[in-house]
Short mmCIF file of C-alpha atoms in Angstrom, two decimals:
data_model
loop_
_atom_site.label_atom_id
_atom_site.label_comp_id
_atom_site.label_asym_id
_atom_site.label_seq_id
_atom_site.Cartn_x
_atom_site.Cartn_y
_atom_site.Cartn_z
CA MET A 1 106.33 208.83 175.04
CA ARG A 2 107.99 206.77 172.27
CA ASP A 3 109.80 209.90 170.95
CA VAL A 4 111.06 210.68 174.42
CA ASP A 5 112.44 207.15 174.73
CA VAL A 6 114.22 207.42 171.39
CA ARG A 7 115.84 210.68 172.38
CA PHE A 8 116.80 209.16 175.70
CA TYR A 9 118.61 206.21 174.13
CA ILE A 10 120.32 208.49 171.65
CA SER A 11 121.49 210.64 174.52
CA ILE A 12 122.88 207.53 176.24
CA LEU A 13 124.82 206.59 173.13
CA TRP A 14 126.11 210.10 172.80
CA ARG A 15 127.18 210.24 176.42
CA ARG A 16 128.92 206.84 176.15
CA LEU A 17 130.41 207.61 172.78
CA PRO A 18 133.99 207.83 174.12
CA TYR A 19 133.71 204.29 175.48
CA ILE A 20 132.32 203.04 172.19
CA LEU A 21 135.03 204.77 170.16
CA ALA A 22 137.81 203.64 172.47
CA ILE A 23 136.78 199.97 172.47
CA THR A 24 136.04 199.92 168.75
CA ILE A 25 139.29 201.65 167.81
CA SER A 26 141.24 199.30 170.09
CA ALA A 27 139.61 196.22 168.52
CA VAL A 28 140.30 197.55 165.03
CA ALA A 29 143.90 198.29 165.93
CA ILE A 30 144.38 194.81 167.36
CA SER A 31 142.80 193.18 164.29
CA VAL A 32 145.01 195.29 162.01
CA LEU A 33 148.05 194.22 164.00
CA ILE A 34 147.03 190.58 163.84
CA ALA A 35 146.40 190.82 160.09
CA ARG A 36 149.85 192.36 159.61
CA ILE A 37 151.59 189.80 161.82
CA LEU A 38 150.02 186.66 160.30
CA PRO A 39 152.38 185.18 157.71
CA PRO A 40 151.13 184.64 154.14
CA VAL A 41 149.86 181.20 153.17
CA TYR A 42 150.52 179.80 149.69
CA ARG A 43 148.52 176.84 148.37
CA ALA A 44 149.83 174.78 145.46
CA SER A 45 147.73 172.11 143.77
CA ALA A 46 148.17 169.31 141.25
CA LYS A 47 145.58 167.40 139.24
CA ILE A 48 145.43 163.62 139.01
CA LEU A 49 143.47 161.86 136.27
CA VAL A 50 141.71 158.66 137.26
CA GLU A 51 141.60 156.64 134.04
CA ALA A 52 139.31 153.81 133.09
CA PRO A 53 140.74 150.37 132.09
CA GLN A 54 142.43 150.43 128.69
CA ILE A 55 141.28 146.90 127.79
CA PRO A 56 137.53 146.13 127.71
CA ALA A 57 136.42 144.05 130.66
CA ASP A 58 134.57 141.56 128.45
CA LEU A 59 137.85 140.67 126.70
CA ALA A 60 140.29 140.62 129.61
CA ARG A 61 139.42 141.43 133.19
CA SER A 62 141.83 142.73 135.80
CA THR A 63 142.09 140.76 139.04
CA VAL A 64 142.06 143.96 141.14
CA PRO A 65 138.41 144.29 142.27
CA THR A 66 138.42 148.00 143.21
CA ASN A 67 138.14 150.65 140.55
CA ALA A 68 140.57 153.54 140.31
CA VAL A 69 138.32 156.01 142.16
CA ASP A 70 137.95 153.69 145.15
CA GLN A 71 141.65 152.94 145.00
CA PHE A 72 142.41 156.68 145.09
CA GLN A 73 140.25 157.09 148.18
CA ILE A 74 142.00 154.17 149.87
CA ILE A 75 145.40 155.67 149.09
CA GLN A 76 144.16 159.03 150.37
CA GLN A 77 143.49 157.45 153.74
CA GLN A 78 146.84 155.67 153.72
CA ILE A 79 149.04 158.68 152.97
CA THR A 80 147.34 160.72 155.71
CA THR A 81 148.35 158.22 158.34
CA ARG A 82 150.93 159.13 160.98
CA GLU A 83 153.77 157.13 159.42
CA TYR A 84 153.42 158.63 155.95
CA LEU A 85 153.03 162.21 157.18
CA LEU A 86 156.03 162.06 159.49
CA ALA A 87 158.15 160.55 156.74
CA LEU A 88 157.06 163.28 154.32
CA ALA A 89 157.77 166.06 156.84
CA ASP A 90 161.21 164.62 157.55
CA LYS A 91 162.05 164.13 153.88
CA LEU A 92 161.12 167.68 152.86
CA ASP A 93 162.29 169.24 156.16
CA LEU A 94 158.97 171.08 156.48
CA TYR A 95 159.47 171.98 160.14
CA GLY A 96 163.23 172.47 160.22
CA ASN A 97 164.70 172.05 163.69
CA LYS A 98 161.33 172.10 165.41
CA LEU A 99 160.95 168.36 165.30
CA SER A 100 160.80 166.65 168.66
CA GLY A 101 164.27 165.53 169.71
CA GLU A 102 166.09 167.96 167.38
CA LYS A 103 165.39 171.19 169.21
CA ARG A 104 168.06 173.87 169.22
CA SER A 105 168.32 177.03 171.24
CA GLY A 106 165.56 179.46 170.35
CA ASP A 107 163.51 176.89 168.44
CA GLU A 108 160.07 175.74 169.49
CA GLU A 109 159.76 171.99 169.85
CA LEU A 110 156.87 170.21 168.07
CA SER A 111 155.62 166.78 169.03
CA SER A 112 154.77 164.11 166.46
CA GLU A 113 151.06 164.56 167.16
CA ASP A 114 151.29 168.29 166.49
CA ILE A 115 153.08 167.69 163.20
CA VAL A 116 150.55 165.08 162.09
CA GLU A 117 147.58 167.31 162.90
CA ASP A 118 149.18 170.30 161.19
CA MET A 119 150.00 168.27 158.06
CA ARG A 120 146.45 166.91 157.86
CA SER A 121 145.02 170.42 158.11
CA ARG A 122 147.23 171.58 155.23
CA ILE A 123 146.52 168.70 152.82
CA THR A 124 143.32 168.85 150.80
CA PHE A 125 141.85 166.24 148.42
CA GLU A 126 138.96 167.24 146.20
CA GLN A 127 137.19 165.57 143.30
CA LEU A 128 136.78 168.20 140.63
CA GLU A 129 134.65 166.49 138.01
CA THR A 130 133.68 163.22 136.38
CA LEU A 131 134.59 163.17 132.72
CA SER A 132 132.42 160.23 131.73
CA ALA A 133 129.75 158.40 133.68
CA ASN A 134 130.20 155.25 131.56
CA THR A 135 133.96 154.90 131.86
CA GLY A 136 134.26 156.38 135.35
CA ALA A 137 137.15 158.72 134.48
CA SER A 138 137.52 161.52 137.05
CA ILE A 139 139.87 164.34 138.00
CA PHE A 140 141.10 164.83 141.56
CA ASP A 141 142.85 167.89 142.97
CA VAL A 142 145.60 167.51 145.58
CA SER A 143 146.73 170.71 147.32
CA PHE A 144 149.01 171.72 150.18
CA ALA A 145 149.33 175.00 152.07
CA ALA A 146 152.73 176.32 153.16
CA GLY A 147 154.44 179.59 154.00
CA GLU A 148 156.62 179.46 150.88
CA PRO A 149 155.30 178.92 147.33
CA VAL A 150 158.21 176.70 146.29
CA LEU A 151 157.80 174.50 149.37
CA ALA A 152 154.07 174.18 148.77
CA ALA A 153 154.60 173.07 145.15
CA LYS A 154 157.39 170.67 146.13
CA THR A 155 155.25 169.07 148.82
CA VAL A 156 152.28 168.63 146.48
CA ASN A 157 154.46 167.00 143.82
CA GLU A 158 155.88 164.66 146.42
CA LEU A 159 152.36 163.76 147.57
CA VAL A 160 151.32 163.07 143.98
CA ALA A 161 154.40 160.90 143.43
CA MET A 162 153.56 158.95 146.60
CA ILE A 163 149.97 158.47 145.42
CA LEU A 164 151.02 157.22 141.97
CA ARG A 165 153.69 154.88 143.37
CA SER A 166 151.34 153.54 146.01
CA ASN A 167 148.59 152.94 143.46
CA GLN A 168 150.88 151.07 141.06
CA ARG A 169 152.48 149.06 143.86
CA GLN A 170 149.18 148.10 145.44
CA ARG A 171 147.57 147.04 142.17
CA THR A 172 150.57 144.97 141.05
CA ASP A 173 150.98 143.45 144.53
CA ARG A 174 147.31 142.53 144.67
CA ALA A 175 147.44 140.99 141.19
CA GLY A 176 150.61 139.09 142.16
CA ASP A 177 149.03 137.87 145.39
CA THR A 178 146.04 136.63 143.43
CA LEU A 179 148.28 134.72 141.01
CA ARG A 180 150.32 133.21 143.85
CA PHE A 181 147.13 132.16 145.61
CA PHE A 182 145.88 130.26 142.57
CA ASP A 183 149.35 128.75 142.04
CA ARG A 184 149.15 127.32 145.56
CA GLU A 185 145.58 126.15 144.95
CA VAL A 186 146.56 124.39 141.72
CA ALA A 187 149.50 122.68 143.45
CA ARG A 188 147.35 121.63 146.40
CA LEU A 189 144.50 120.32 144.25
CA GLY A 190 146.96 118.55 141.96
CA SER A 191 148.49 116.79 144.96
CA ASP A 192 145.03 115.81 146.23
CA LEU A 193 144.06 114.57 142.79
CA ASN A 194 147.20 112.40 142.52
CA ARG A 195 146.56 110.97 145.97
CA LEU A 196 142.93 110.13 145.14
CA GLU A 197 143.93 108.51 141.86
CA ALA A 198 146.54 106.41 143.69
CA ASP A 199 143.90 105.38 146.25
CA LEU A 200 141.52 104.52 143.43
CA LEU A 201 144.14 102.41 141.65
CA GLU A 202 145.03 100.63 144.88
CA PHE A 203 141.37 99.89 145.61
CA LYS A 204 140.83 98.46 142.12
CA SER A 205 143.95 96.30 142.47
CA GLU A 206 142.84 94.95 145.84
CA ASN A 207 139.24 94.34 144.74
CA LYS A 208 139.73 93.37 141.12
CA ASP A 209 137.46 90.31 141.51
CA THR A 210 134.52 92.37 142.87
CA LEU A 211 134.59 95.41 140.55
CA PRO A 212 131.20 96.30 139.06
CA GLU A 213 132.51 96.50 135.50
CA SER A 214 133.29 92.72 135.50
CA LEU A 215 129.98 91.72 137.09
CA ASP A 216 128.32 90.60 133.82
CA PHE A 217 131.36 88.55 132.85
CA ARG A 218 131.39 86.81 136.21
CA ARG A 219 127.69 86.09 136.01
CA ARG A 220 128.10 84.52 132.55
CA GLN A 221 131.08 82.56 133.86
CA GLN A 222 128.99 81.36 136.81
CA ILE A 223 126.21 80.18 134.51
CA SER A 224 128.75 78.38 132.29
CA GLN A 225 130.32 76.63 135.29
CA GLN A 226 126.91 75.59 136.56
CA GLU A 227 126.07 74.10 133.14
CA ARG A 228 129.40 72.28 133.08
CA LEU A 229 128.73 70.94 136.57
CA ILE A 230 125.36 69.58 135.44
CA LEU A 231 127.01 67.81 132.48
CA LEU A 232 129.65 66.30 134.74
CA GLU A 233 127.00 65.05 137.15
CA ARG A 234 125.12 63.44 134.28
CA GLU A 235 128.31 61.86 132.92
CA GLU A 236 129.17 60.66 136.41
CA ALA A 237 125.74 59.13 136.79
CA ALA A 238 126.09 57.44 133.38
CA LEU A 239 129.51 56.02 134.28
CA ARG A 240 128.28 54.71 137.59
CA SER A 241 125.31 53.09 135.83
CA ARG A 242 127.64 51.49 133.26
CA ARG A 243 129.97 50.25 136.00
CA SER A 244 127.00 48.79 137.82
CA SER A 245 125.72 47.10 134.64
CA LEU A 246 129.19 45.60 133.96
CA MET A 247 129.30 44.21 137.46
CA ASP A 248 125.81 42.81 137.09
CA ALA A 249 126.66 41.22 133.75
CA TYR A 250 129.78 39.61 135.22
CA ALA A 251 127.80 38.32 138.17
CA THR A 252 125.17 36.69 135.97
CA GLY A 253 127.87 35.16 133.66
CA ALA A 254 126.86 37.18 130.65
CA LEU A 255 130.40 38.55 130.48
CA SER A 256 133.52 36.36 130.88
CA ALA A 257 136.53 37.61 132.73
CA ASP A 258 138.86 36.22 130.06
CA SER A 259 136.95 37.45 127.06
CA GLY A 260 138.71 39.51 124.55
CA PRO A 261 139.92 42.77 125.94
CA VAL A 262 138.45 46.11 124.84
CA THR A 263 140.98 48.84 124.09
CA PRO A 264 140.70 52.22 125.90
CA GLU A 265 140.10 54.00 122.60
CA GLN A 266 137.20 51.71 121.83
CA GLN A 267 135.79 52.13 125.34
CA MET A 268 136.10 55.95 125.12
CA LEU A 269 134.46 55.90 121.70
CA GLN A 270 131.56 53.91 123.14
CA ASP A 271 131.26 56.32 126.06
CA LEU A 272 131.30 59.33 123.74
CA ASN A 273 128.62 57.83 121.53
CA ARG A 274 126.48 57.09 124.57
CA ALA A 275 127.01 60.67 125.88
CA LEU A 276 126.17 62.09 122.43
CA ALA A 277 122.90 60.16 122.40
CA GLU A 278 122.02 61.52 125.82
CA GLN A 279 122.95 65.10 124.89
CA LEU A 280 120.91 65.01 121.69
CA ALA A 281 117.88 64.33 123.81
CA ILE A 282 118.47 67.65 125.62
CA PHE A 283 120.31 70.02 123.29
CA SER A 284 120.08 70.84 119.62
CA GLU A 285 122.65 70.06 116.92
CA LYS A 286 124.06 73.61 117.17
CA SER A 287 124.78 73.38 120.89
CA PRO A 288 128.49 73.81 121.77
CA ASN A 289 128.44 70.58 123.78
CA ILE A 290 127.08 68.57 120.82
CA ILE A 291 129.65 70.08 118.46
CA THR A 292 132.46 69.27 120.93
CA LEU A 293 131.34 65.64 121.36
CA ARG A 294 131.11 65.06 117.61
CA ALA A 295 134.62 66.50 117.15
CA ARG A 296 136.05 64.14 119.79
CA ILE A 297 134.25 61.11 118.24
CA ALA A 298 135.60 61.96 114.80
CA SER A 299 139.14 62.29 116.18
CA LEU A 300 138.96 58.89 117.91
CA GLN A 301 137.54 57.21 114.81
CA ARG A 302 140.45 58.48 112.71
CA GLY A 303 143.05 57.07 115.13
CA LEU A 304 141.28 53.78 115.86
CA PRO A 305 142.83 51.52 113.06
CA SER A 306 146.37 52.18 114.24
CA SER A 307 145.52 51.41 117.86
CA GLN A 308 146.23 47.73 118.41
CA ALA A 309 146.86 45.73 121.48
CA THR A 310 150.54 45.80 122.41
CA ASP A 311 150.52 42.22 123.65
CA THR A 312 147.95 39.65 122.30
CA SER A 313 149.94 36.58 123.31
CA GLY A 314 147.98 36.07 126.51
CA SER A 315 150.68 37.35 128.89
CA LYS A 316 150.18 36.69 132.54
CA LYS A 317 150.27 40.40 133.38
CA ALA A 318 147.62 41.44 130.86
CA LEU A 319 144.37 42.59 132.36
CA SER A 320 141.14 40.91 131.55
CA GLY A 321 138.49 42.82 129.59
CA LEU A 322 136.30 43.44 132.69
CA ASP A 323 139.16 44.82 134.75
CA LEU A 324 140.19 47.09 131.93
CA GLN A 325 136.68 48.47 131.51
CA LEU A 326 136.22 48.97 135.27
CA SER A 327 139.62 50.68 135.53
CA ASP A 328 138.74 53.08 132.74
CA VAL A 329 135.39 53.88 134.36
CA ASP A 330 137.03 54.44 137.75
CA GLN A 331 139.70 56.70 136.30
CA ARG A 332 137.04 58.75 134.54
CA LEU A 333 135.02 58.99 137.75
CA VAL A 334 138.10 60.29 139.60
CA VAL A 335 138.70 62.92 136.94
CA ILE A 336 135.04 63.94 137.03
CA SER A 337 135.14 64.19 140.83
CA GLN A 338 138.21 66.42 140.73
CA GLU A 339 136.72 68.59 138.04
CA LYS A 340 133.44 68.85 139.96
CA ALA A 341 135.34 69.98 143.07
CA SER A 342 137.21 72.60 141.07
CA ILE A 343 134.03 73.86 139.39
CA THR A 344 132.20 73.94 142.73
CA GLN A 345 135.02 76.02 144.22
CA ASN A 346 134.97 78.36 141.22
CA ILE A 347 131.20 78.78 141.52
CA ALA A 348 131.57 79.54 145.25
CA ASP A 349 134.28 82.11 144.52
CA LEU A 350 132.19 83.70 141.79
CA THR A 351 129.18 83.81 144.12
CA ARG A 352 131.19 85.53 146.85
CA SER A 353 132.57 88.05 144.39
CA ILE A 354 129.11 88.78 143.00
CA VAL A 355 127.70 89.24 146.51
CA ALA A 356 130.60 91.57 147.44
CA THR A 357 130.23 93.65 144.28
CA PRO A 358 127.60 96.13 145.67
CA ALA A 359 129.85 97.04 148.61
CA SER A 360 132.82 97.47 146.29
CA GLU A 361 130.66 99.52 143.95
CA THR A 362 129.63 101.85 146.81
CA ALA A 363 133.22 102.37 147.93
CA LEU A 364 134.34 102.80 144.33
CA ASN A 365 131.62 105.38 143.68
CA SER A 366 132.72 107.31 146.75
CA LEU A 367 136.31 107.37 145.54
CA GLU A 368 135.21 108.32 142.03
CA ARG A 369 132.97 111.08 143.38
CA ASN A 370 135.78 112.54 145.46
CA ARG A 371 138.14 112.37 142.52
CA LEU A 372 135.55 114.02 140.25
CA ASN A 373 134.98 116.84 142.76
CA VAL A 374 138.69 117.48 143.11
CA GLN A 375 139.08 117.27 139.34
CA THR A 376 136.36 119.91 138.89
CA GLN A 377 138.03 122.17 141.44
CA TYR A 378 141.39 121.58 139.80
CA ASN A 379 140.03 122.53 136.37
CA ALA A 380 138.40 125.66 137.81
CA ALA A 381 141.64 126.61 139.59
CA ILE A 382 143.59 126.15 136.35
CA ALA A 383 141.15 128.45 134.51
CA ARG A 384 141.26 131.06 137.26
CA ARG A 385 145.04 130.92 137.39
CA ALA A 386 145.07 131.71 133.69
CA GLU A 387 142.78 134.70 134.35
CA ALA A 388 145.01 135.80 137.24
CA LEU A 389 148.06 135.59 134.98
CA ILE A 390 146.32 137.80 132.41
CA GLY A 391 145.25 140.20 135.16
CA GLU A 392 148.82 140.44 136.45
CA GLN A 393 150.09 141.26 132.97
CA ILE A 394 147.40 143.95 132.66
CA GLU A 395 148.48 145.56 135.94
CA LEU A 396 152.20 145.29 135.14
CA ARG A 397 151.57 147.15 131.90
CA SER A 398 149.24 149.64 133.64
CA ASP A 399 146.41 148.77 131.26
CA GLY A 400 143.88 148.48 134.08
CA GLY A 401 142.28 151.35 135.96
CA ARG A 402 145.19 153.66 136.80
CA LEU A 403 146.10 157.11 138.11
CA SER A 404 148.15 159.52 136.03
CA LEU A 405 149.45 163.02 136.62
CA LEU A 406 147.39 165.46 134.59
CA GLU A 407 148.94 168.72 135.79
CA PRO A 408 151.92 169.01 138.18
CA ALA A 409 152.01 171.64 140.90
CA SER A 410 153.81 174.94 140.28
CA PRO A 411 154.73 177.63 142.83
CA PRO A 412 151.72 179.95 143.33
CA GLN A 413 152.15 183.64 142.51
CA SER A 414 149.90 185.06 145.23
CA PRO A 415 148.96 183.87 148.71
CA VAL A 416 145.52 182.49 149.49
CA GLY A 417 145.55 183.76 153.07
CA PRO A 418 145.14 185.28 155.48
CA ASN A 419 142.19 187.50 154.41
CA ARG A 420 143.35 190.71 156.06
CA ARG A 421 140.27 192.76 155.18
CA ARG A 422 138.04 190.12 156.68
CA ILE A 423 140.11 190.01 159.88
CA VAL A 424 139.88 193.82 160.27
CA ALA A 425 136.13 193.77 159.56
CA ILE A 426 135.58 191.01 162.13
CA GLY A 427 137.68 192.98 164.64
CA GLY A 428 135.65 196.15 164.05
CA ALA A 429 132.35 194.28 164.40
CA ALA A 430 133.59 192.61 167.57
CA GLY A 431 134.66 195.98 168.97
CA ILE A 432 131.26 197.54 168.29
CA GLY A 433 129.46 194.60 169.84
CA LEU A 434 131.71 194.63 172.90
CA SER A 435 131.27 198.41 173.37
CA LEU A 436 127.49 198.18 173.09
CA ALA A 437 127.50 195.35 175.61
CA LEU A 438 129.57 197.51 177.98
CA VAL A 439 127.19 200.47 177.56
CA ALA A 440 124.19 198.26 178.25
CA LEU A 441 125.88 196.86 181.37
CA LEU A 442 126.69 200.37 182.67
CA GLU A 443 123.13 201.55 182.09
CA ILE A 444 121.71 198.51 183.86
CA LEU A 445 123.90 199.20 186.86
CA ASN A 446 123.01 202.94 186.88
CA ARG A 447 119.99 203.51 189.18
CA THR A 448 119.81 207.32 188.74
CA VAL A 449 116.38 208.81 187.87
CA ARG A 450 116.70 210.51 184.50
CA ARG A 451 113.23 210.41 182.90
CA PRO A 452 109.75 211.54 184.01
CA SER A 453 108.49 208.00 183.66
CA GLU A 454 111.14 206.76 186.09
CA LEU A 455 110.19 209.55 188.53
CA ALA A 456 106.48 208.66 188.31
CA GLN A 457 107.31 205.01 188.83
CA LEU A 458 109.42 205.86 191.85
CA LEU A 459 106.93 208.25 193.53
CA GLN A 460 103.79 206.47 192.38
CA TYR A 461 102.43 209.90 191.28
CA GLN A 462 102.06 211.47 187.90
CA PRO A 463 104.10 214.74 187.72
CA LEU A 464 102.26 217.83 186.45
CA ALA A 465 105.16 219.05 184.29
CA THR A 466 108.85 218.42 183.56
CA ILE A 467 111.49 221.11 183.15
CA PRO A 468 114.04 220.12 180.50
CA HIS A 469 117.72 220.65 180.89
CA ILE A 470 118.90 224.05 179.63
CA ALA A 471 122.45 223.88 178.35
CA THR A 472 124.80 226.59 179.46
CA PRO A 473 127.23 228.29 177.04
CA ALA A 474 130.04 226.24 178.54
CA GLU A 475 128.16 223.00 177.88
CA LEU A 476 127.47 224.11 174.32
CA ARG A 477 131.15 224.83 173.79
CA ALA A 478 132.08 221.43 175.23
CA ALA A 479 129.59 219.70 172.93
CA GLY A 480 131.10 221.54 169.96
CA ARG A 481 134.55 220.36 170.92
CA LYS A 482 133.28 216.78 171.14
CA ARG A 483 131.75 217.06 167.69
CA ARG A 484 134.98 218.32 166.23
CA VAL A 485 136.96 215.52 167.87
CA ALA A 486 134.53 212.87 166.57
CA ARG A 487 134.66 214.30 163.07
CA GLY A 488 138.44 214.32 163.16
CA ILE A 489 138.58 210.66 164.27
CA ALA A 490 136.10 209.64 161.58
CA ALA A 491 138.04 211.52 158.92
CA ALA A 492 141.26 209.83 160.05
CA LEU A 493 139.63 206.41 159.82
CA VAL A 494 138.32 207.13 156.33
CA ALA A 495 141.73 208.41 155.24
CA ALA A 496 143.34 205.21 156.58
CA GLY A 497 141.00 203.19 154.35
CA ILE A 498 139.51 201.14 157.15
CA PRO A 499 136.22 199.66 156.00
CA GLY A 500 133.25 198.91 158.12
CA THR A 501 130.88 200.74 160.37
CA LEU A 502 133.51 202.92 162.10
CA ALA A 503 134.64 204.47 158.84
CA THR A 504 131.12 205.71 158.17
CA ILE A 505 130.65 207.54 161.51
CA HIS A 506 131.56 210.80 159.80
CA TYR A 507 128.64 210.49 157.41
CA TYR A 508 126.10 209.68 160.09
CA TYR A 509 127.42 212.08 162.70
CA SER A 510 125.52 215.16 161.50
CA PRO A 511 122.03 213.61 161.86
CA ILE A 512 122.92 212.36 165.33
CA GLU A 513 124.26 215.77 166.22
CA LEU A 514 121.05 217.46 165.06
CA VAL A 515 118.91 215.07 167.05
CA PHE A 516 121.08 215.67 170.10
CA GLU A 517 120.85 219.43 169.68
CA ASN A 518 117.09 219.11 169.27
CA PHE A 519 116.95 217.10 172.44
CA ILE A 520 119.01 219.70 174.34
CA SER A 521 116.99 222.59 173.00
CA ASN A 522 113.73 220.92 174.03
#
């Protein structure tokens, strides 16, 4: 039963062979026509070398953060934008008069979107190899496809020039922007620093009496004033006691009002000796107060012989000895009172300044802290500006990571497309597939009973025997003519040099013919 089925399918193919040959030959003819009509495509390419920085990074570092490979990829995205592609097409006149708005009679108008899409499909970027993993040097290939070899090479060279210019411009602009940024930062921080220093100077001028650096001096001064106040109080008490004793002596008659007068120098010398005796009971010989009193006593003793009474004749206006002593004591008490008031005021002022010192110290520390922070930022900005200046010089001299033209594009000698043989082969395969699909569709639609199995299935009975078809001489002659026609077509296809399955029909025709003849004879 399996052999019968095989012969049946072969007979179907043989019977539908004209359809198969017609569709296949038509598809091959159309593919050949398309392959002949398609214009040649020439692809020119140029190589760009991505170089590593010329100066070691540990000695001088560029201020451009991206390496050359990343920069190349960024530029690749930029030059494939709409603006760049339209400018390139207009500059090189790639589309002639087909640009939108410049259409002439007989020319096909192209929109900007069509031009951009077509340009992007023609441009190819490819990384060929990495020369060194340590330095990061790489080679990139830039190619462009066009209908003319000279135009393809010209376009590629223009693309490469755009890439190199864009890379140099972007790196120098970025380095310049970095330097200008730090210039502005240095100017801003310098202005802030000057303002804070002026505020600090103004605060110190306004609070000079409460600054923490003079706190120890003011405390020592306060202690000295307090000691001086104690001495004045003791001297005042001594003078008041002496005045009281003089008044008591005069009241008891121990001292006469007209007794010989005592000169002021003598009275002061007596007072100083009395004060020295009192001070020796408290302080040592090396005390500043003791030394001062002894110096004053010695000075008065040296000038005492020349100090005489100006009028000893008993003038009416001369004061008595008691009045003179009381007047001297009262004058000294007034001086002591004034000095005590001044010292008390000084002590109060010193106390207020000492109490206000912590608040001034807090405010001063805040100002100093702000100034120190700004000073630190200013110093860092100065250092970074110096680095940015070095980085700008590196980029201006192209000593950083850069792109260089390794091999310019030249007009190609042969086209890279279209692949005519492949187009014809695809057309032939498509024709065979389409013809087989048509044959299958015709057989599915054909409900004629042609096999014993179909008859048994239709009648629901198993036939006893089947009588095969007996070919007549006319049918045999017609089959011979078909074989000769098929062989002639196959020979013509082979002579035309068409590859593929159709060109080999001649070689497989004889076995098919034998099988068919076997099938007819049986």
